[in-house]
Amino acid sequence: MQNAFGSLLTAMVTPFDRQQRVNHEQVAKLAKQLTDRGSDGLVITGTTGESPTLSNEEKLRIYDTVVRAVKGKTKVIAGTGCNSTLSTIETSKKAEEIGVDGLMLVVPYYNKPPQEGLYLHFKSVAEAVSLPIILYNVPGRTAVNLSAATTLKLAEIDNIVAVKEASGNLEQVTYICKGAPEGFDVYSGDDSLTLPVLSVGGKGVVSVASHLVGLEMKAMINSFFEGKIEAAVKKHQHLMPLFKALFVITNPIPVKAALNIAGIDVGRTRLPLSDMPESMAAELLDLLKSYGIV
């Protein structure tokens, strides 16, 4: 199975209203905006979508809202992974019924499974659905690293087509890119490492910054693949302050603040994530002005 998700995937925030309910009108509106601003695919109910605070019922309705909103114009990838294999399978099957284009499965968190447990977890989910799957390795949140060896073993499974690598370990990313079978893609899980990951064989990025600078992100990626390395480097350097600012405190606090400042109403983060401190918000406002975003 070939990955047809493209090079720029946006890890979409989940808009909430003032009562902290999912704002489906804004979910649909944001999905359409991101589609028009360079995103080849939308990853919904992932880390940036505040998945730990969403019920399964909320997640499923979000999938339906986004699928209906984009109408096939961009790929919809549902973040259905959790730390229970059975629950992951159940949610993944329901997401497939709704009509999403693919799944993103995070490494099970808190349980701290060994590599064999990780392999069997992802293999079990892959066998239960027919959708293409992106693995999601983010040891800073899960406490366990999906090793290059385990990733490559999983890459042999037909419908496991990619990995989002947010380990920050370029050596590991390089080994995966080198050993991956044809059709298996590696995405950066960090905006600031997009260009370095491309340079060792990556396909693209699952981005947070693309909420604000999607077209510039896409231009940087396209420049790299067109052999215009100097242009890609300059764009990377230009965007780096924004990349860093969006992770100055726990994601998605800064990007939600930035979107609200830019006039895109996505509401606040749900507890236990708190609001961005006023001093940080003021600095973010100045930075957004410098980029012409506000």
GROMACS .gro file of C-alpha atoms in nm:
model
  294
    1MET     CA    1   0.000   0.000   0.000
    2GLN     CA    2   0.146   0.335  -0.106
    3ASN     CA    3   0.126   0.647   0.108
    4ALA     CA    4  -0.059   0.923  -0.074
    5PHE     CA    5  -0.085   1.170   0.214
    6GLY     CA    6   0.155   1.427   0.068
    7SER     CA    7   0.438   1.621   0.228
    8LEU     CA    8   0.264   1.878   0.452
    9LEU     CA    9   0.024   1.743   0.711
   10THR     CA   10  -0.122   1.976   0.972
   11ALA     CA   11  -0.174   1.848   1.325
   12MET     CA   12  -0.501   2.035   1.367
   13VAL     CA   13  -0.614   2.195   1.692
   14THR     CA   14  -0.960   2.118   1.826
   15PRO     CA   15  -1.166   2.439   1.854
   16PHE     CA   16  -1.376   2.473   2.170
   17ASP     CA   17  -1.653   2.720   2.251
   18ARG     CA   18  -1.672   2.928   2.570
   19GLN     CA   19  -1.829   2.636   2.756
   20GLN     CA   20  -1.535   2.415   2.650
   21ARG     CA   21  -1.753   2.207   2.418
   22VAL     CA   22  -1.622   2.110   2.077
   23ASN     CA   23  -1.712   2.392   1.838
   24HIS     CA   24  -1.803   2.197   1.526
   25GLU     CA   25  -1.874   2.506   1.319
   26GLN     CA   26  -1.517   2.622   1.382
   27VAL     CA   27  -1.380   2.269   1.331
   28ALA     CA   28  -1.525   2.268   0.980
   29LYS     CA   29  -1.414   2.624   0.908
   30LEU     CA   30  -1.057   2.562   1.023
   31ALA     CA   31  -1.035   2.238   0.823
   32LYS     CA   32  -1.137   2.426   0.508
   33GLN     CA   33  -0.889   2.708   0.577
   34LEU     CA   34  -0.599   2.468   0.627
   35THR     CA   35  -0.693   2.287   0.307
   36ASP     CA   36  -0.672   2.616   0.119
   37ARG     CA   37  -0.340   2.710   0.280
   38GLY     CA   38  -0.114   2.430   0.168
   39SER     CA   39  -0.204   2.130   0.382
   40ASP     CA   40  -0.206   1.800   0.195
   41GLY     CA   41  -0.363   1.630   0.494
   42LEU     CA   42  -0.513   1.702   0.835
   43VAL     CA   43  -0.424   1.497   1.142
   44ILE     CA   44  -0.716   1.535   1.381
   45THR     CA   45  -0.752   1.441   1.748
   46GLY     CA   46  -0.378   1.400   1.791
   47THR     CA   47  -0.153   1.568   2.047
   48THR     CA   48  -0.222   1.915   1.906
   49GLY     CA   49  -0.593   1.827   1.898
   50GLU     CA   50  -0.588   1.764   2.275
   51SER     CA   51  -0.683   1.399   2.234
   52PRO     CA   52  -0.636   1.307   2.604
   53THR     CA   53  -0.923   1.539   2.698
   54LEU     CA   54  -1.164   1.424   2.427
   55SER     CA   55  -1.418   1.146   2.475
   56ASN     CA   56  -1.450   0.879   2.208
   57GLU     CA   57  -1.789   1.021   2.116
   58GLU     CA   58  -1.637   1.365   2.065
   59LYS     CA   59  -1.355   1.222   1.853
   60LEU     CA   60  -1.592   1.034   1.625
   61ARG     CA   61  -1.811   1.339   1.569
   62ILE     CA   62  -1.499   1.547   1.489
   63TYR     CA   63  -1.398   1.288   1.227
   64ASP     CA   64  -1.740   1.314   1.068
   65THR     CA   65  -1.734   1.695   1.075
   66VAL     CA   66  -1.393   1.719   0.907
   67VAL     CA   67  -1.466   1.452   0.645
   68ARG     CA   68  -1.783   1.636   0.548
   69ALA     CA   69  -1.611   1.976   0.550
   70VAL     CA   70  -1.315   1.898   0.322
   71LYS     CA   71  -1.512   1.675   0.084
   72GLY     CA   72  -1.208   1.483  -0.037
   73LYS     CA   73  -1.001   1.794  -0.113
   74THR     CA   74  -0.742   1.695   0.147
   75LYS     CA   75  -0.664   1.375   0.334
   76VAL     CA   76  -0.819   1.324   0.676
   77ILE     CA   77  -0.604   1.125   0.917
   78ALA     CA   78  -0.762   1.031   1.248
   79GLY     CA   79  -0.550   1.008   1.561
   80THR     CA   80  -0.712   0.697   1.705
   81GLY     CA   81  -0.423   0.560   1.910
   82CYS     CA   82  -0.425   0.528   2.287
   83ASN     CA   83  -0.262   0.311   2.552
   84SER     CA   84  -0.516   0.029   2.516
   85THR     CA   85  -0.487  -0.194   2.212
   86LEU     CA   86  -0.852  -0.300   2.227
   87SER     CA   87  -0.974   0.061   2.256
   88THR     CA   88  -0.745   0.168   1.971
   89ILE     CA   89  -0.889  -0.105   1.748
   90GLU     CA   90  -1.246  -0.011   1.837
   91THR     CA   91  -1.198   0.359   1.765
   92SER     CA   92  -1.000   0.286   1.448
   93LYS     CA   93  -1.277   0.067   1.309
   94LYS     CA   94  -1.537   0.334   1.376
   95ALA     CA   95  -1.317   0.601   1.216
   96GLU     CA   96  -1.286   0.382   0.906
   97GLU     CA   97  -1.665   0.350   0.890
   98ILE     CA   98  -1.698   0.729   0.904
   99GLY     CA   99  -1.474   0.764   0.600
  100VAL     CA  100  -1.136   0.899   0.713
  101ASP     CA  101  -0.844   0.841   0.476
  102GLY     CA  102  -0.594   0.709   0.726
  103LEU     CA  103  -0.499   0.664   1.090
  104MET     CA  104  -0.220   0.796   1.309
  105LEU     CA  105  -0.135   0.567   1.598
  106VAL     CA  106   0.071   0.701   1.887
  107VAL     CA  107   0.304   0.476   2.083
  108PRO     CA  108   0.104   0.354   2.385
  109TYR     CA  109   0.180   0.589   2.672
  110TYR     CA  110   0.215   0.524   3.046
  111ASN     CA  111   0.220   0.141   3.009
  112LYS     CA  112   0.588   0.151   2.902
  113PRO     CA  113   0.563  -0.162   2.682
  114PRO     CA  114   0.877  -0.337   2.555
  115GLN     CA  115   0.956  -0.330   2.183
  116GLU     CA  116   0.782  -0.664   2.125
  117GLY     CA  117   0.469  -0.526   2.290
  118LEU     CA  118   0.485  -0.220   2.064
  119TYR     CA  119   0.522  -0.439   1.757
  120LEU     CA  120   0.224  -0.657   1.852
  121HIS     CA  121   0.012  -0.354   1.941
  122PHE     CA  122   0.055  -0.186   1.602
  123LYS     CA  123   0.034  -0.517   1.415
  124SER     CA  124  -0.298  -0.597   1.585
  125VAL     CA  125  -0.448  -0.261   1.487
  126ALA     CA  126  -0.319  -0.289   1.130
  127GLU     CA  127  -0.480  -0.630   1.092
  128ALA     CA  128  -0.815  -0.497   1.219
  129VAL     CA  129  -0.853  -0.221   0.958
  130SER     CA  130  -0.780  -0.167   0.590
  131LEU     CA  131  -0.676   0.198   0.617
  132PRO     CA  132  -0.316   0.318   0.574
  133ILE     CA  133  -0.149   0.383   0.909
  134ILE     CA  134   0.111   0.635   1.023
  135LEU     CA  135   0.303   0.537   1.336
  136TYR     CA  136   0.367   0.820   1.583
  137ASN     CA  137   0.683   0.810   1.792
  138VAL     CA  138   0.699   1.083   2.057
  139PRO     CA  139   0.899   0.951   2.354
  140GLY     CA  140   0.889   1.287   2.530
  141ARG     CA  141   0.519   1.223   2.590
  142THR     CA  142   0.496   0.844   2.592
  143ALA     CA  143   0.806   0.757   2.799
  144VAL     CA  144   0.899   0.487   2.545
  145ASN     CA  145   1.093   0.520   2.219
  146LEU     CA  146   0.980   0.318   1.918
  147SER     CA  147   1.319   0.196   1.801
  148ALA     CA  148   1.439   0.212   1.443
  149ALA     CA  149   1.451  -0.169   1.434
  150THR     CA  150   1.088  -0.202   1.549
  151THR     CA  151   0.975   0.071   1.309
  152LEU     CA  152   1.139  -0.108   1.017
  153LYS     CA  153   0.986  -0.440   1.122
  154LEU     CA  154   0.643  -0.274   1.128
  155ALA     CA  155   0.713  -0.112   0.790
  156GLU     CA  156   0.692  -0.459   0.634
  157ILE     CA  157   0.320  -0.470   0.719
  158ASP     CA  158   0.129  -0.367   0.409
  159ASN     CA  159  -0.094  -0.093   0.550
  160ILE     CA  160   0.164   0.062   0.784
  161VAL     CA  161   0.291   0.324   0.542
  162ALA     CA  162   0.475   0.591   0.742
  163VAL     CA  163   0.606   0.713   1.073
  164LYS     CA  164   0.586   1.054   1.237
  165GLU     CA  165   0.922   1.079   1.410
  166ALA     CA  166   0.913   1.321   1.703
  167SER     CA  167   1.204   1.169   1.891
  168GLY     CA  168   1.433   1.453   1.787
  169ASN     CA  169   1.694   1.189   1.710
  170LEU     CA  170   1.827   1.248   1.358
  171GLU     CA  171   2.048   0.940   1.383
  172GLN     CA  172   1.741   0.722   1.440
  173VAL     CA  173   1.555   0.900   1.159
  174THR     CA  174   1.848   0.836   0.925
  175TYR     CA  175   1.853   0.464   1.002
  176ILE     CA  176   1.478   0.441   0.937
  177CYS     CA  177   1.505   0.629   0.607
  178LYS     CA  178   1.796   0.410   0.500
  179GLY     CA  179   1.628   0.080   0.585
  180ALA     CA  180   1.267   0.153   0.496
  181PRO     CA  181   1.103  -0.043   0.215
  182GLU     CA  182   0.981   0.140  -0.093
  183GLY     CA  183   0.662   0.331  -0.020
  184PHE     CA  184   0.728   0.376   0.353
  185ASP     CA  185   0.767   0.745   0.442
  186VAL     CA  186   0.921   0.931   0.733
  187TYR     CA  187   0.769   1.259   0.854
  188SER     CA  188   0.929   1.501   1.093
  189GLY     CA  189   0.725   1.547   1.408
  190ASP     CA  190   0.898   1.877   1.482
  191ASP     CA  191   0.864   2.187   1.264
  192SER     CA  192   1.218   2.297   1.348
  193LEU     CA  193   1.359   1.967   1.221
  194THR     CA  194   1.166   1.955   0.894
  195LEU     CA  195   1.456   2.051   0.670
  196PRO     CA  196   1.711   1.830   0.852
  197VAL     CA  197   1.473   1.533   0.827
  198LEU     CA  198   1.421   1.597   0.455
  199SER     CA  199   1.799   1.604   0.413
  200VAL     CA  200   1.836   1.247   0.544
  201GLY     CA  201   1.552   1.104   0.337
  202GLY     CA  202   1.228   1.224   0.497
  203LYS     CA  203   0.903   1.287   0.309
  204GLY     CA  204   0.767   1.591   0.494
  205VAL     CA  205   0.632   1.710   0.826
  206VAL     CA  206   0.333   1.678   1.052
  207SER     CA  207   0.324   2.045   1.138
  208VAL     CA  208   0.187   2.281   1.400
  209ALA     CA  209   0.323   2.599   1.241
  210SER     CA  210   0.129   2.528   0.921
  211HIS     CA  211  -0.180   2.662   1.099
  212LEU     CA  212  -0.019   3.002   1.044
  213VAL     CA  213   0.237   2.966   0.763
  214GLY     CA  214   0.120   2.663   0.566
  215LEU     CA  215   0.200   2.806   0.225
  216GLU     CA  216   0.552   2.903   0.336
  217MET     CA  217   0.608   2.557   0.483
  218LYS     CA  218   0.494   2.400   0.156
  219ALA     CA  219   0.722   2.632  -0.042
  220MET     CA  220   1.019   2.529   0.172
  221ILE     CA  221   0.949   2.159   0.120
  222ASN     CA  222   0.891   2.201  -0.253
  223SER     CA  223   1.213   2.401  -0.288
  224PHE     CA  224   1.407   2.120  -0.126
  225PHE     CA  225   1.265   1.852  -0.354
  226GLU     CA  226   1.318   2.074  -0.659
  227GLY     CA  227   1.686   2.099  -0.574
  228LYS     CA  228   1.663   2.464  -0.470
  229ILE     CA  229   1.848   2.397  -0.147
  230GLU     CA  230   1.958   2.754  -0.079
  231ALA     CA  231   1.599   2.878  -0.105
  232ALA     CA  232   1.482   2.600   0.129
  233VAL     CA  233   1.754   2.687   0.381
  234LYS     CA  234   1.662   3.056   0.375
  235LYS     CA  235   1.295   2.975   0.431
  236HIS     CA  236   1.387   2.739   0.716
  237GLN     CA  237   1.597   3.011   0.878
  238HIS     CA  238   1.322   3.268   0.832
  239LEU     CA  239   1.060   3.047   0.997
  240MET     CA  240   1.275   2.919   1.285
  241PRO     CA  241   1.177   3.190   1.538
  242LEU     CA  242   0.811   3.104   1.482
  243PHE     CA  243   0.882   2.731   1.510
  244LYS     CA  244   1.045   2.785   1.847
  245ALA     CA  245   0.780   3.028   1.973
  246LEU     CA  246   0.504   2.773   1.915
  247PHE     CA  247   0.675   2.535   2.157
  248VAL     CA  248   0.786   2.781   2.424
  249ILE     CA  249   0.527   2.618   2.651
  250THR     CA  250   0.332   2.295   2.615
  251ASN     CA  251   0.173   2.241   2.272
  252PRO     CA  252  -0.101   2.334   2.176
  253ILE     CA  253  -0.117   2.629   2.419
  254PRO     CA  254   0.090   2.865   2.198
  255VAL     CA  255  -0.066   2.776   1.864
  256LYS     CA  256  -0.417   2.818   2.003
  257ALA     CA  257  -0.316   3.155   2.145
  258ALA     CA  258  -0.164   3.252   1.809
  259LEU     CA  259  -0.474   3.153   1.616
  260ASN     CA  260  -0.698   3.348   1.850
  261ILE     CA  261  -0.470   3.653   1.819
  262ALA     CA  262  -0.490   3.614   1.440
  263GLY     CA  263  -0.869   3.625   1.453
  264ILE     CA  264  -0.931   3.251   1.410
  265ASP     CA  265  -1.149   3.156   1.705
  266VAL     CA  266  -1.038   2.819   1.841
  267GLY     CA  267  -1.109   2.883   2.208
  268ARG     CA  268  -0.891   2.793   2.503
  269THR     CA  269  -0.721   2.465   2.581
  270ARG     CA  270  -0.900   2.226   2.812
  271LEU     CA  271  -0.764   2.160   3.158
  272PRO     CA  272  -0.518   2.037   3.267
  273LEU     CA  273  -0.360   2.264   3.002
  274SER     CA  274  -0.373   2.624   3.119
  275ASP     CA  275  -0.368   2.958   2.938
  276MET     CA  276  -0.049   3.108   2.800
  277PRO     CA  277   0.113   3.348   3.051
  278GLU     CA  278   0.054   3.713   2.962
  279SER     CA  279   0.425   3.786   2.916
  280MET     CA  280   0.459   3.501   2.666
  281ALA     CA  281   0.140   3.605   2.487
  282ALA     CA  282   0.275   3.958   2.447
  283GLU     CA  283   0.599   3.827   2.296
  284LEU     CA  284   0.399   3.600   2.066
  285LEU     CA  285   0.191   3.895   1.947
  286ASP     CA  286   0.506   4.091   1.859
  287LEU     CA  287   0.643   3.791   1.668
  288LEU     CA  288   0.320   3.740   1.474
  289LYS     CA  289   0.329   4.107   1.377
  290SER     CA  290   0.684   4.068   1.250
  291TYR     CA  291   0.567   3.788   1.018
  292GLY     CA  292   0.268   3.987   0.899
  293ILE     CA  293   0.027   3.732   1.042
  294VAL     CA  294  -0.157   4.003   1.237
   0.00000   0.00000   0.00000
